[in-house]
mmCIF file of C-alpha atoms in Angstrom:
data_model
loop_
_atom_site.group_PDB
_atom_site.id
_atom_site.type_symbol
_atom_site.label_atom_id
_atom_site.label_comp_id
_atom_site.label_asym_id
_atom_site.label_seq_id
_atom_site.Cartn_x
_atom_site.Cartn_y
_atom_site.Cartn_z
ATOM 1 C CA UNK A 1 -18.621 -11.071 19.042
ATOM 2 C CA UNK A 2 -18.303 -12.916 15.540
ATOM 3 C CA UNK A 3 -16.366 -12.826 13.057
ATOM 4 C CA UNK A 4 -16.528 -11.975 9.599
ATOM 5 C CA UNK A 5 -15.068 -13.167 6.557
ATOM 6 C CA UNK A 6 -14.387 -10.940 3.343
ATOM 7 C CA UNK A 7 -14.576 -12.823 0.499
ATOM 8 C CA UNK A 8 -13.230 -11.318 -2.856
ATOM 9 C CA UNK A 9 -14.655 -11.948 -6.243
ATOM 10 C CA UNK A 10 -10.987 -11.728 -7.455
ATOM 11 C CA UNK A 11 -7.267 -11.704 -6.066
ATOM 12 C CA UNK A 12 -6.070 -8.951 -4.940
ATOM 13 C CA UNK A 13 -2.648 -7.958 -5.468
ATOM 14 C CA UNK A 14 -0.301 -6.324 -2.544
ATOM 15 C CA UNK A 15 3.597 -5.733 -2.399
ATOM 16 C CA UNK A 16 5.361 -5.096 0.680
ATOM 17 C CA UNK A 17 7.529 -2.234 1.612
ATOM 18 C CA UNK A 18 10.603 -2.870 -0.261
ATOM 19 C CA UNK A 19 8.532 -3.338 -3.493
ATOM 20 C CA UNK A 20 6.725 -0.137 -3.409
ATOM 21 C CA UNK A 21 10.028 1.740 -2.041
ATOM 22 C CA UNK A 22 11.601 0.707 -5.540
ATOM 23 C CA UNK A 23 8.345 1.382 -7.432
ATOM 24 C CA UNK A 24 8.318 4.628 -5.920
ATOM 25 C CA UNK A 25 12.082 5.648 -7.211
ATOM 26 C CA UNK A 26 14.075 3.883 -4.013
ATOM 27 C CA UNK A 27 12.619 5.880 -2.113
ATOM 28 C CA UNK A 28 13.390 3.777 1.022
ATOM 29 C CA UNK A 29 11.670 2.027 3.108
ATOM 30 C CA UNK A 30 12.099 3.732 6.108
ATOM 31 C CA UNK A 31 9.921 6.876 4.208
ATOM 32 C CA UNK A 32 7.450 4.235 2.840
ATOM 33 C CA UNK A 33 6.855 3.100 6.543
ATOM 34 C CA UNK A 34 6.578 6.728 7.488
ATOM 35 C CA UNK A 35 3.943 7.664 4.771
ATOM 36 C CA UNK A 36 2.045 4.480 5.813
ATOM 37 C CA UNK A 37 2.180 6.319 9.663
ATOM 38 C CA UNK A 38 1.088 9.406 8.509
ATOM 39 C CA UNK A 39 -1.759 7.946 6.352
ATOM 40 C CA UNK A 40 -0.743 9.372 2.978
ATOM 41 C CA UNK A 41 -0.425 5.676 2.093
ATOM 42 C CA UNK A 42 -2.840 2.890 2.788
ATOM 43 C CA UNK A 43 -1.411 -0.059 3.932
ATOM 44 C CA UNK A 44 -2.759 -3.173 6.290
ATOM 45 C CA UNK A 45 -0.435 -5.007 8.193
ATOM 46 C CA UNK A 46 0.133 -9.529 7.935
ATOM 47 C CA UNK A 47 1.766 -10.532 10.447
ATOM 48 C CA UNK A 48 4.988 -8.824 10.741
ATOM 49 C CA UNK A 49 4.695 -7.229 7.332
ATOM 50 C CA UNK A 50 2.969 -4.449 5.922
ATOM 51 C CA UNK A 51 1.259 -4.755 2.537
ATOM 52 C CA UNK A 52 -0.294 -2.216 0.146
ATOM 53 C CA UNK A 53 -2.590 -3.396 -2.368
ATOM 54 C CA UNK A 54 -1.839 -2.557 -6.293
ATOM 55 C CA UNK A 55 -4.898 0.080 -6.766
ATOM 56 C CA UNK A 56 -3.331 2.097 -3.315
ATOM 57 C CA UNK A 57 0.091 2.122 -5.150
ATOM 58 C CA UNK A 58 -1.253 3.408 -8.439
ATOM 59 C CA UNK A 59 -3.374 5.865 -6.750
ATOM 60 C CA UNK A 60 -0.614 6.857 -4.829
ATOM 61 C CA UNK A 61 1.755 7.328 -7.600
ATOM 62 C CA UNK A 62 -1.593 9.123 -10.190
ATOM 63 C CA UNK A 63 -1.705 12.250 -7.145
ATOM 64 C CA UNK A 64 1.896 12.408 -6.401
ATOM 65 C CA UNK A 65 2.683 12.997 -10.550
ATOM 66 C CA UNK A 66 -0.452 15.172 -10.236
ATOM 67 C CA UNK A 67 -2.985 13.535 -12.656
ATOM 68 C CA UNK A 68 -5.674 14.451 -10.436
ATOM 69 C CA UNK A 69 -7.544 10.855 -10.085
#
């Protein structure tokens, strides 16, 4: 099998669970981790971390305040 590499035009930026549980209110971690289980939030896991990229946190937060993107 052989492997692929993903190369972006640009950076992409990610935060990791305690970031978006304060950008989402403090909501806590533990319910960030579970929204990431249920799927409601996109998330891929480095290592022993799990990160979710800066568009998946605004889009996030644009349906939850019900803006409709």
């Amino acid at each position: 099998m052989e492997n692929l590499t993903i190369e972006s035009e640009s950076p992409v930026r990610a935060y990791r669970v305690a970031a978006v549980s304060r950008a989402l209110g403090n909501l806590g971690e533990a319910n960030v981790r579970k929204l990431i289980a249920s799927g409601d939030l996109a998330a891929v896991r480095a290592g022993r971390h799990w990160l979710v990229s800066e568009d998946e946190l605004r889009r996030f937060i644009n349906v939850g305040s019900g803006s409709g993107q």
